[in-house]
CSV table of C-alpha atoms in Angstrom, one decimal:
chain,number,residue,atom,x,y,z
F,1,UNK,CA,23.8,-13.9,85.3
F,2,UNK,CA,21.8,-11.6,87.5
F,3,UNK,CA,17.8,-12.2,87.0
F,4,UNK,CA,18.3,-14.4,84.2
F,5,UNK,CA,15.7,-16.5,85.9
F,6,UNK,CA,13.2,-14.4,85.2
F,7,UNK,CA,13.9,-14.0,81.7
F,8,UNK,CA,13.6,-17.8,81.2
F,9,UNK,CA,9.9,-17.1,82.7
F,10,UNK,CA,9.2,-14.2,81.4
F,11,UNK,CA,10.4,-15.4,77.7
F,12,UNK,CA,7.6,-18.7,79.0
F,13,UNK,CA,4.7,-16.4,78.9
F,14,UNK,CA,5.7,-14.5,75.5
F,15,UNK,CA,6.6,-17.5,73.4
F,16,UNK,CA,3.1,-18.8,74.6
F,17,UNK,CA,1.3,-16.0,72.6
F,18,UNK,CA,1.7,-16.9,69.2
F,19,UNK,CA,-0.7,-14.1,68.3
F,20,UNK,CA,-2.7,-11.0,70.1
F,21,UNK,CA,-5.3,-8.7,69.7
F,22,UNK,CA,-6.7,-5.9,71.7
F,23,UNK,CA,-7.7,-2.4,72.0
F,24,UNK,CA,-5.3,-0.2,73.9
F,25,UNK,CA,-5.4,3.0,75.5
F,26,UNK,CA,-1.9,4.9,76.3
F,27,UNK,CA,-1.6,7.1,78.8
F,28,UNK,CA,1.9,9.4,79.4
F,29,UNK,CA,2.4,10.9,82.4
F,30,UNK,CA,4.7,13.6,83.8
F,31,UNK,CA,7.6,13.0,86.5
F,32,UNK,CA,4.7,14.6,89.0
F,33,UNK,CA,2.2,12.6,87.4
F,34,UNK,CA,0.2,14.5,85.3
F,35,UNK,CA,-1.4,13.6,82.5
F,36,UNK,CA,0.7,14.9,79.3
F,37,UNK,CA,-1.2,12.5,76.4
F,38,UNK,CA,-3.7,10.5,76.3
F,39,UNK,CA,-4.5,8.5,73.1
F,40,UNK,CA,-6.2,5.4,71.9
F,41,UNK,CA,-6.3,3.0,69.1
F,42,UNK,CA,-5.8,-0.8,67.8
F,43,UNK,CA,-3.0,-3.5,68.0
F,44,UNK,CA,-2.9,-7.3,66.4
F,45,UNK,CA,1.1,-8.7,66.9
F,46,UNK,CA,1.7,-12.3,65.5
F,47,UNK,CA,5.1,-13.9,67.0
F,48,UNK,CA,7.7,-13.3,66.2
F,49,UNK,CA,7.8,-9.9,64.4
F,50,UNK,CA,4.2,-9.2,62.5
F,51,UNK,CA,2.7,-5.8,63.8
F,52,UNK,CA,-0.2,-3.9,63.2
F,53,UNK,CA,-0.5,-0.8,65.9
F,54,UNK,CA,-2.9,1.9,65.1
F,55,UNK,CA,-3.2,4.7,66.9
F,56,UNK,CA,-7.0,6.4,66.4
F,57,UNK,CA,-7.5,9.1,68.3
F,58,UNK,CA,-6.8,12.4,69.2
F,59,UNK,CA,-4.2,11.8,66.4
F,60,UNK,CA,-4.1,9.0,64.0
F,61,UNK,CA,-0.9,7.0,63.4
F,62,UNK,CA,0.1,3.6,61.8
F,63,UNK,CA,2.8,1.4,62.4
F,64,UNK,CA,2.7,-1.5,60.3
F,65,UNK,CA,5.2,-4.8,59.6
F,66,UNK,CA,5.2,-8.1,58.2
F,67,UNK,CA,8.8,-8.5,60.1
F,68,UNK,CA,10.5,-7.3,56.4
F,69,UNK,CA,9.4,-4.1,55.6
F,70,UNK,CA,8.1,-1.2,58.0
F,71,UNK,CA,5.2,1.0,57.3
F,72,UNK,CA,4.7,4.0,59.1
F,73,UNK,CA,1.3,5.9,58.1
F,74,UNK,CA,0.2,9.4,59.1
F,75,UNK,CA,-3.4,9.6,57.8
F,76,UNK,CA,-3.5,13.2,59.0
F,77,UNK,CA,-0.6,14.4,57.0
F,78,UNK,CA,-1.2,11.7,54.5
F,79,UNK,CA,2.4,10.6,54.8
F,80,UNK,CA,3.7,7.5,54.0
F,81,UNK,CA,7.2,5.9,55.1
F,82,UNK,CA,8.5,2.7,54.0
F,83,UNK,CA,11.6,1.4,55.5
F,84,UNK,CA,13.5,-2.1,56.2
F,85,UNK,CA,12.2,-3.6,59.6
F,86,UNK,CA,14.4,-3.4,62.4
F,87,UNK,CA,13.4,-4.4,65.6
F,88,UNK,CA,14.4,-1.6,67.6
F,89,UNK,CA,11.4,0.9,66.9
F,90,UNK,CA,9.1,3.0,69.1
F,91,UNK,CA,6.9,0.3,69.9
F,92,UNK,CA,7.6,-1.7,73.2
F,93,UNK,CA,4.8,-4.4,72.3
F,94,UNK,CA,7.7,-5.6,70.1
F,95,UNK,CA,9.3,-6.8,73.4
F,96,UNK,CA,6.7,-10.1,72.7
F,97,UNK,CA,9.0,-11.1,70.0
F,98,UNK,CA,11.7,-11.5,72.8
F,99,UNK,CA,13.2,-14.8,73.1
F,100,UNK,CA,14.8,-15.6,76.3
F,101,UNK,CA,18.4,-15.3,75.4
F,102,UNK,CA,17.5,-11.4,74.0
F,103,UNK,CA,15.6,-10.9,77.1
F,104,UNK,CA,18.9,-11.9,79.4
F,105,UNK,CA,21.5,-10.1,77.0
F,106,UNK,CA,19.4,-7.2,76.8
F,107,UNK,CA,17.7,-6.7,80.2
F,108,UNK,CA,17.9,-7.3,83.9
F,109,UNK,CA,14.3,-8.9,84.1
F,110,UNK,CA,13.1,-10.0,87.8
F,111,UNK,CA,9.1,-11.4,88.5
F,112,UNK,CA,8.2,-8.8,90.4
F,113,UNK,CA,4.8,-9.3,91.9
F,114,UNK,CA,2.9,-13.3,91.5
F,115,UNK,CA,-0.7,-13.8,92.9
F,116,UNK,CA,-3.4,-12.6,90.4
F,117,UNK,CA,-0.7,-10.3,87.7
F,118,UNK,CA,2.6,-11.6,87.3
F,119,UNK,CA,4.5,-8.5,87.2
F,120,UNK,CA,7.8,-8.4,85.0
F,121,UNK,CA,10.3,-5.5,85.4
F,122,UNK,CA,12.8,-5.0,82.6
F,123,UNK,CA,16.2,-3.0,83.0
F,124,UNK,CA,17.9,-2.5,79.7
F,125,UNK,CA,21.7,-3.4,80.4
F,126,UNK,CA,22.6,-0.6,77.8
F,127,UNK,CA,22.8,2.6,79.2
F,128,UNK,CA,21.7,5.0,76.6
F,129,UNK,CA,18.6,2.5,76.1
F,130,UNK,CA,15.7,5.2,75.9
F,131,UNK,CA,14.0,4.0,78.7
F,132,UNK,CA,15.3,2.7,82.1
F,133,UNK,CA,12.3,0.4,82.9
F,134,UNK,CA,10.1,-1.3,81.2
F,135,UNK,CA,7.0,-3.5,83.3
F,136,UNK,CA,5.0,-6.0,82.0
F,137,UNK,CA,1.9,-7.5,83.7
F,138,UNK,CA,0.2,-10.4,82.8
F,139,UNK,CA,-3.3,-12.1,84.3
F,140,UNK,CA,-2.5,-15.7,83.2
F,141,UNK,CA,-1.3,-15.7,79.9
F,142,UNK,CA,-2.6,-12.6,78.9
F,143,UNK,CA,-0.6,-9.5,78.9
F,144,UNK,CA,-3.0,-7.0,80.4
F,145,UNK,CA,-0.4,-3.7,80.4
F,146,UNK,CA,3.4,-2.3,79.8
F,147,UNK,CA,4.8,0.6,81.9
F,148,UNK,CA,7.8,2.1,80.5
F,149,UNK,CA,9.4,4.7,82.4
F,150,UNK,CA,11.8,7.4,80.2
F,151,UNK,CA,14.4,9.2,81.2
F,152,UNK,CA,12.8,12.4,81.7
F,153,UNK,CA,10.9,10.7,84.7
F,154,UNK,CA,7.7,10.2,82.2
F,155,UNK,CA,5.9,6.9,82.3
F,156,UNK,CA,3.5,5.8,79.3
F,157,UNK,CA,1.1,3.1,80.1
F,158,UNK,CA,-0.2,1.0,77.5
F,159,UNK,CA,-3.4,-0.6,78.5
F,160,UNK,CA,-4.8,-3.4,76.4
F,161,UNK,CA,-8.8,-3.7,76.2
F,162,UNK,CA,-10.1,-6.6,75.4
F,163,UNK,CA,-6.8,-8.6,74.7
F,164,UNK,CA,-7.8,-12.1,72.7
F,165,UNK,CA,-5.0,-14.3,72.0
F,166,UNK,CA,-3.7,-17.4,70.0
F,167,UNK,CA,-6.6,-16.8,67.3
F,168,UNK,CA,-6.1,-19.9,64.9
F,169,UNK,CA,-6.2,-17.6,61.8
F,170,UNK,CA,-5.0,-14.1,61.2
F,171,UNK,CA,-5.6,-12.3,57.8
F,172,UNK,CA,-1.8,-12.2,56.1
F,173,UNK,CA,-2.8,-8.5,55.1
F,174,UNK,CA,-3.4,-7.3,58.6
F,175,UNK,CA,0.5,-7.1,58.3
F,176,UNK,CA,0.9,-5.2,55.1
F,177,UNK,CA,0.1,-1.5,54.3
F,178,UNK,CA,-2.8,-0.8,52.2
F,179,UNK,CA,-3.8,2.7,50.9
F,180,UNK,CA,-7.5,2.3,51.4
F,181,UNK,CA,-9.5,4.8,49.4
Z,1,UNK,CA,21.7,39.7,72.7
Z,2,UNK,CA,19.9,41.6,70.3
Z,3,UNK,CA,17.5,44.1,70.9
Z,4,UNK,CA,13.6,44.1,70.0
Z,5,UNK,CA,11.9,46.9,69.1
Z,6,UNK,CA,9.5,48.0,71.5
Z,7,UNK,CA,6.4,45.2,71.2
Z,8,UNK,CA,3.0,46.3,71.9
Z,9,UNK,CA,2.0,43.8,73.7
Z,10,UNK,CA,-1.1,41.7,71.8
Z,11,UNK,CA,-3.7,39.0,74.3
Z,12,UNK,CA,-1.3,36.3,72.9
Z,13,UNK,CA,1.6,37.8,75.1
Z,14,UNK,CA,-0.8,38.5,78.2
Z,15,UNK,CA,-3.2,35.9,77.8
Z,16,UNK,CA,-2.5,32.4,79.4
Z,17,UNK,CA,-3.5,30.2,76.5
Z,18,UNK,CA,-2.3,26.3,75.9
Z,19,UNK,CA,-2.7,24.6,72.2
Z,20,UNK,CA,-1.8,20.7,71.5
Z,21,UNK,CA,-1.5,18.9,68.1
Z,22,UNK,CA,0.6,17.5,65.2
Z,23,UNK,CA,3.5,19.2,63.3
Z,24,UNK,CA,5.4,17.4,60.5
Z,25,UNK,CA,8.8,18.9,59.9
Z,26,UNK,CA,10.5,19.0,56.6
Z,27,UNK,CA,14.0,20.2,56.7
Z,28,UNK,CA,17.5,19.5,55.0
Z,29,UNK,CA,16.2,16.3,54.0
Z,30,UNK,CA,15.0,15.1,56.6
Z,31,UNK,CA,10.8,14.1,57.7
Z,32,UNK,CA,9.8,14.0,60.9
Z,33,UNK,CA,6.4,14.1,62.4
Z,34,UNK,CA,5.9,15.5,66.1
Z,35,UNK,CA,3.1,15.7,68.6
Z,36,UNK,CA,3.4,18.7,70.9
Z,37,UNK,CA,2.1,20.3,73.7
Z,38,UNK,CA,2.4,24.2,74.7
Z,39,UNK,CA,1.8,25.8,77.6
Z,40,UNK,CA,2.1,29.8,77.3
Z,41,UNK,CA,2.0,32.6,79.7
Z,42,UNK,CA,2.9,36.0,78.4
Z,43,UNK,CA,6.4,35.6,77.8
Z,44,UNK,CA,6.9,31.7,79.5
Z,45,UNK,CA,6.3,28.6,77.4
Z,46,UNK,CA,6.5,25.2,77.7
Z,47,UNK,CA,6.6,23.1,74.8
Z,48,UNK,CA,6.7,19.2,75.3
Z,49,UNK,CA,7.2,17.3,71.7
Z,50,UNK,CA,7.3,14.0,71.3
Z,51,UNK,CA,7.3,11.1,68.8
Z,52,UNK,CA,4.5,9.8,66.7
Z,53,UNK,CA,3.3,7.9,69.3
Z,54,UNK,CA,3.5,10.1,72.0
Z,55,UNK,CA,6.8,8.4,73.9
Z,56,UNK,CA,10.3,9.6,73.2
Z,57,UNK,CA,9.9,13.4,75.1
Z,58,UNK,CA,11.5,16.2,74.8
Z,59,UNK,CA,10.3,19.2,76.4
Z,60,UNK,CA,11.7,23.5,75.4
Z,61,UNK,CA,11.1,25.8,78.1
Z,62,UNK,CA,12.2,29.4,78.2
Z,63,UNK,CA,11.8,32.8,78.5
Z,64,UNK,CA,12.8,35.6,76.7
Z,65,UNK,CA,15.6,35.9,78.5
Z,66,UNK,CA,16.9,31.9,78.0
Z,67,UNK,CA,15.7,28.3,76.7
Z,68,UNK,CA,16.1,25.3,77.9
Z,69,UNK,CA,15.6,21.8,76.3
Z,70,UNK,CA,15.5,18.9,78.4
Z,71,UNK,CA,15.5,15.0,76.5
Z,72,UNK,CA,15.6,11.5,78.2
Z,73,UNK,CA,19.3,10.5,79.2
Z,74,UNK,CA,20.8,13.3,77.9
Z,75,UNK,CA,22.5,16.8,79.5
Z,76,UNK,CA,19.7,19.4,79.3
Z,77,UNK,CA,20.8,22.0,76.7
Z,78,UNK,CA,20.7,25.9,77.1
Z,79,UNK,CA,20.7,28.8,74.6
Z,80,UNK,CA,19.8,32.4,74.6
Z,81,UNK,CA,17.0,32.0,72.1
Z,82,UNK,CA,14.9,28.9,70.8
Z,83,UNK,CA,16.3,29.6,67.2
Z,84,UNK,CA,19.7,28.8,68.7
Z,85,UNK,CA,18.9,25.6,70.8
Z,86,UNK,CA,16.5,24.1,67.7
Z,87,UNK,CA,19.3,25.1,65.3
Z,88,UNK,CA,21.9,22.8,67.3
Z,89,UNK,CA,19.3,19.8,66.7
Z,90,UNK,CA,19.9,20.8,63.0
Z,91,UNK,CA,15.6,22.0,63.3
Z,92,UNK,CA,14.5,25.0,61.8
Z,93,UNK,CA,11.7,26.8,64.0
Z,94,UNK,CA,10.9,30.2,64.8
Z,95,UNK,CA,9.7,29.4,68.1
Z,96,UNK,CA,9.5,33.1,69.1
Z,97,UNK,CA,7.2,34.3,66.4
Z,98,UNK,CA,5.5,30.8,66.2
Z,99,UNK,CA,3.5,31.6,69.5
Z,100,UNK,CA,2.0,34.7,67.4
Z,101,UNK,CA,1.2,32.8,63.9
Z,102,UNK,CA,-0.2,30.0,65.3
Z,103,UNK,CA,-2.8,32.2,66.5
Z,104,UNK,CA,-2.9,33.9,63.3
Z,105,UNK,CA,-1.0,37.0,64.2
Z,106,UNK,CA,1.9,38.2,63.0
Z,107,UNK,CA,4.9,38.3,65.1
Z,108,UNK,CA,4.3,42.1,66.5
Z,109,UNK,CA,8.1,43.1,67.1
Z,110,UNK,CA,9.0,42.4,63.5
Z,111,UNK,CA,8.1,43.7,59.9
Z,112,UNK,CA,5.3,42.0,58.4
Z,113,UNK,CA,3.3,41.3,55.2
Z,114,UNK,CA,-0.3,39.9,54.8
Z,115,UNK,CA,-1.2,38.8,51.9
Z,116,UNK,CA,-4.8,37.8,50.5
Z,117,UNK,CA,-5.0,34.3,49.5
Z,118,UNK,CA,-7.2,32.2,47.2
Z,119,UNK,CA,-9.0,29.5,49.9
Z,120,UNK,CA,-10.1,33.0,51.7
Z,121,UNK,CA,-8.0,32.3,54.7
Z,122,UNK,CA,-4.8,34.9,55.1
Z,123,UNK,CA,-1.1,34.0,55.2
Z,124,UNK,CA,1.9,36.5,56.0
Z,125,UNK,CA,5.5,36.7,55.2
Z,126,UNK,CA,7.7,37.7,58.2
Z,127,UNK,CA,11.1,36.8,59.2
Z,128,UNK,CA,11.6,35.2,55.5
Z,129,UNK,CA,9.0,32.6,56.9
Z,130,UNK,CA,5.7,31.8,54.6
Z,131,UNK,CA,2.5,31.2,56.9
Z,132,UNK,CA,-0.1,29.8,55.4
Z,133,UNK,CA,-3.5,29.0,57.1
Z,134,UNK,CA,-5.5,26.1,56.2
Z,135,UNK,CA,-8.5,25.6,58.1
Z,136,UNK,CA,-9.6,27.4,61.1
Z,137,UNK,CA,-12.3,29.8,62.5
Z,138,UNK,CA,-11.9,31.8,65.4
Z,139,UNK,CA,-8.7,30.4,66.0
Z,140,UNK,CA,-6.3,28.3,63.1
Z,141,UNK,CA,-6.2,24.3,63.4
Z,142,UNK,CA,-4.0,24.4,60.1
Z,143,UNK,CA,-0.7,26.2,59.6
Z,144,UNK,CA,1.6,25.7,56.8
Z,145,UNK,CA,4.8,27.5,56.8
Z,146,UNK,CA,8.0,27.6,54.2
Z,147,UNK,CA,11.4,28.8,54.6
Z,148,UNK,CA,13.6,28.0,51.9
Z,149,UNK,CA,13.4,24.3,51.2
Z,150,UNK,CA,12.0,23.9,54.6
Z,151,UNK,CA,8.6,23.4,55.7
Z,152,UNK,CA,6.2,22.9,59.1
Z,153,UNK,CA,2.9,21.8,58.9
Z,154,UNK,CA,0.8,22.3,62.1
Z,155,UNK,CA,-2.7,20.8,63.0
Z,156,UNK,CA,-3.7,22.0,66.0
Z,157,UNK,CA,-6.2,20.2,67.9
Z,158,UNK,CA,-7.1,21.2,71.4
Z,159,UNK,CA,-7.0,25.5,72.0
Z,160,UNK,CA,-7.2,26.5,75.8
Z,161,UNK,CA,-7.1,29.7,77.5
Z,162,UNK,CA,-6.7,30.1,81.3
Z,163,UNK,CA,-7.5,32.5,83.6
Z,164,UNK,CA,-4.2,31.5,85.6
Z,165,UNK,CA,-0.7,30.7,84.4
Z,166,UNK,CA,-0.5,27.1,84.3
Z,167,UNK,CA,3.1,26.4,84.1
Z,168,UNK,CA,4.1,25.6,87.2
């Protein structure tokens, strides 16, 4: 099949993070390129499908999972949802969880770019996917950022700070929802 | 379409103003939680909404003449007014009087009642809406609103006023 070469790769660099933790910053951007959000916050993923992905400012949003059950948190409204986990949910970090034979069912994935970032771009086979690409760039092992591009001609970028991974211990209850106070 | 009664106009309909936040949406059952963006000049806005985390767009722009709504991968949808276009999405919002209660106003081309209320900050009934206001000062950064079983709740974050129109 088309590309799947580079999902065997690409699936190489994500089943080598068997954890990661960084800050991130998100910018979304018009079709012209203007800035529409800007936002900030917290991530810790653990392979295959353990999230934590707080978002702290200007708003303040949690998405939580321990690859069972899905918490989604809005400390501003105080609102807490609790549903089943399903892969498929507004956070392209979850792409890490890929394995190779979802990344080559899924998406047309080519190595884009290979000297210092190894560039990934991802082209969901389904058409009414919600976004038509999706980049990954790594330094090394390390994912450093994800482009997605919508629809609407809007691109977010996700911009990890800071990104540590393979940590040889995580706290279990970074992955479950806790009313704190 | 149906015609308004004569407005006087208010500095929400000639000023160029812009207003970003969080609005959670209660309505036939369902919960939602939105962050938006509006961009208004007199009668034009803008309104970009989109999900929790900011990605899944969709972005309302009209007149008073016609709205638009434009979403990723799908057709763009028109309607004469935003209660129409919102109403097809099964959403209840009163986008033309919103742009005059989130600034604390009532909607000037329609009937309306103020009403005192205990925390000291007024609310008014109009168009069978409840507004509420929460928290403010010279400009509200809380709105609750009730219709029937349904219910908005705004936080609004960031107010701007221009001295030119910047929708493009």
């Amino acid at each position: 099949q088309a590309g799947s070469g580079g999902a065997e790769q690409l699936a190489g660099y994500l089943q080598s993070v068997q954890n990661l933790k960084a800050g991130f910053t998100q910018t979304v951007r018009d079709d012209r390129g203007e800035i529409l959000e800007e936002s900030r916050g917290s991530m810790t993923f653990k392979r295959p499908d353990k999230l934590r992905w707080e978002v702290a400012e200007p708003y303040r949003y949690q998405v939580i999972t321990d690859g069972e059950t899905l918490w989604r948190y809005d400390p501003d409204f105080e609102e807490l949802v609790t549903e089943p986990f399903d892969r498929v949910s507004q956070t392209p970090i979850m792409i890490l969880a890929a394995s190779a034979e979802e990344l080559t069912a899924d998406y047309e994935v080519r190595l884009v770019a290979g000297t210092e970032v190894q560039r990934f771009s991802l082209k969901p086979r389904q058409a009414n996917a919600d976004f038509s690409e999706l980049e990954l760039n790594f330094k090394g092992e390390v994912l450093q950022s994800m482009l997605l591009r919508d629809k609407l001609g809007q691109t977010t970028l996700i911009e990890l700070t800071d990104p540590r991974i393979n940590a040889p211990t995580l706290p279990a209850e970074l992955f479950v929802f806790r009313q704190n106070s | 379409c149906s015609t308004t009664p004569d407005s006087q106009p208010t500095d929400t309909d000639s000023a160029h103003w812009s207003v970003s936040g969080k609005v959670g949406i209660w309505a036939n059952g369902e919960r939602e939680t939105a962050n938006f963006d509006w961009q208004n000049c007199a009668q034009r806005y803008r309104i970009r909404l989109s999900g929790p985390l900011g990605m899944g767009a969709a972005i309302i722009e009209g007149n008073d003449q016609e709205v638009s709504l434009q979403r990723g991968g799908e057709a763009t949808v028109y309607a004469d007014t935003p209660e129409e276009l919102l109403a097809a999405l099964g959403w209840i919002m009163p986008v033309s009087a919103l742009r005059y209660w989130l600034h604390g106003d009532p909607d000037p081309r329609a009937p309306s009642r103020q009403l005192t209320s205990s925390n000291n900050y007024p609310s008014l009934e109009q168009h069978g809406w409840l507004v509420e206001y929460a928290a403010g000062d010279l400009l509200p950064t809380k709105v609750n609103m009730t219709h029937h079983s349904a219910r908005l709740k705004w936080l609004l974050r960031d107010w701007q006023t221009f001295e030119t129109c910047p929708l493009s």
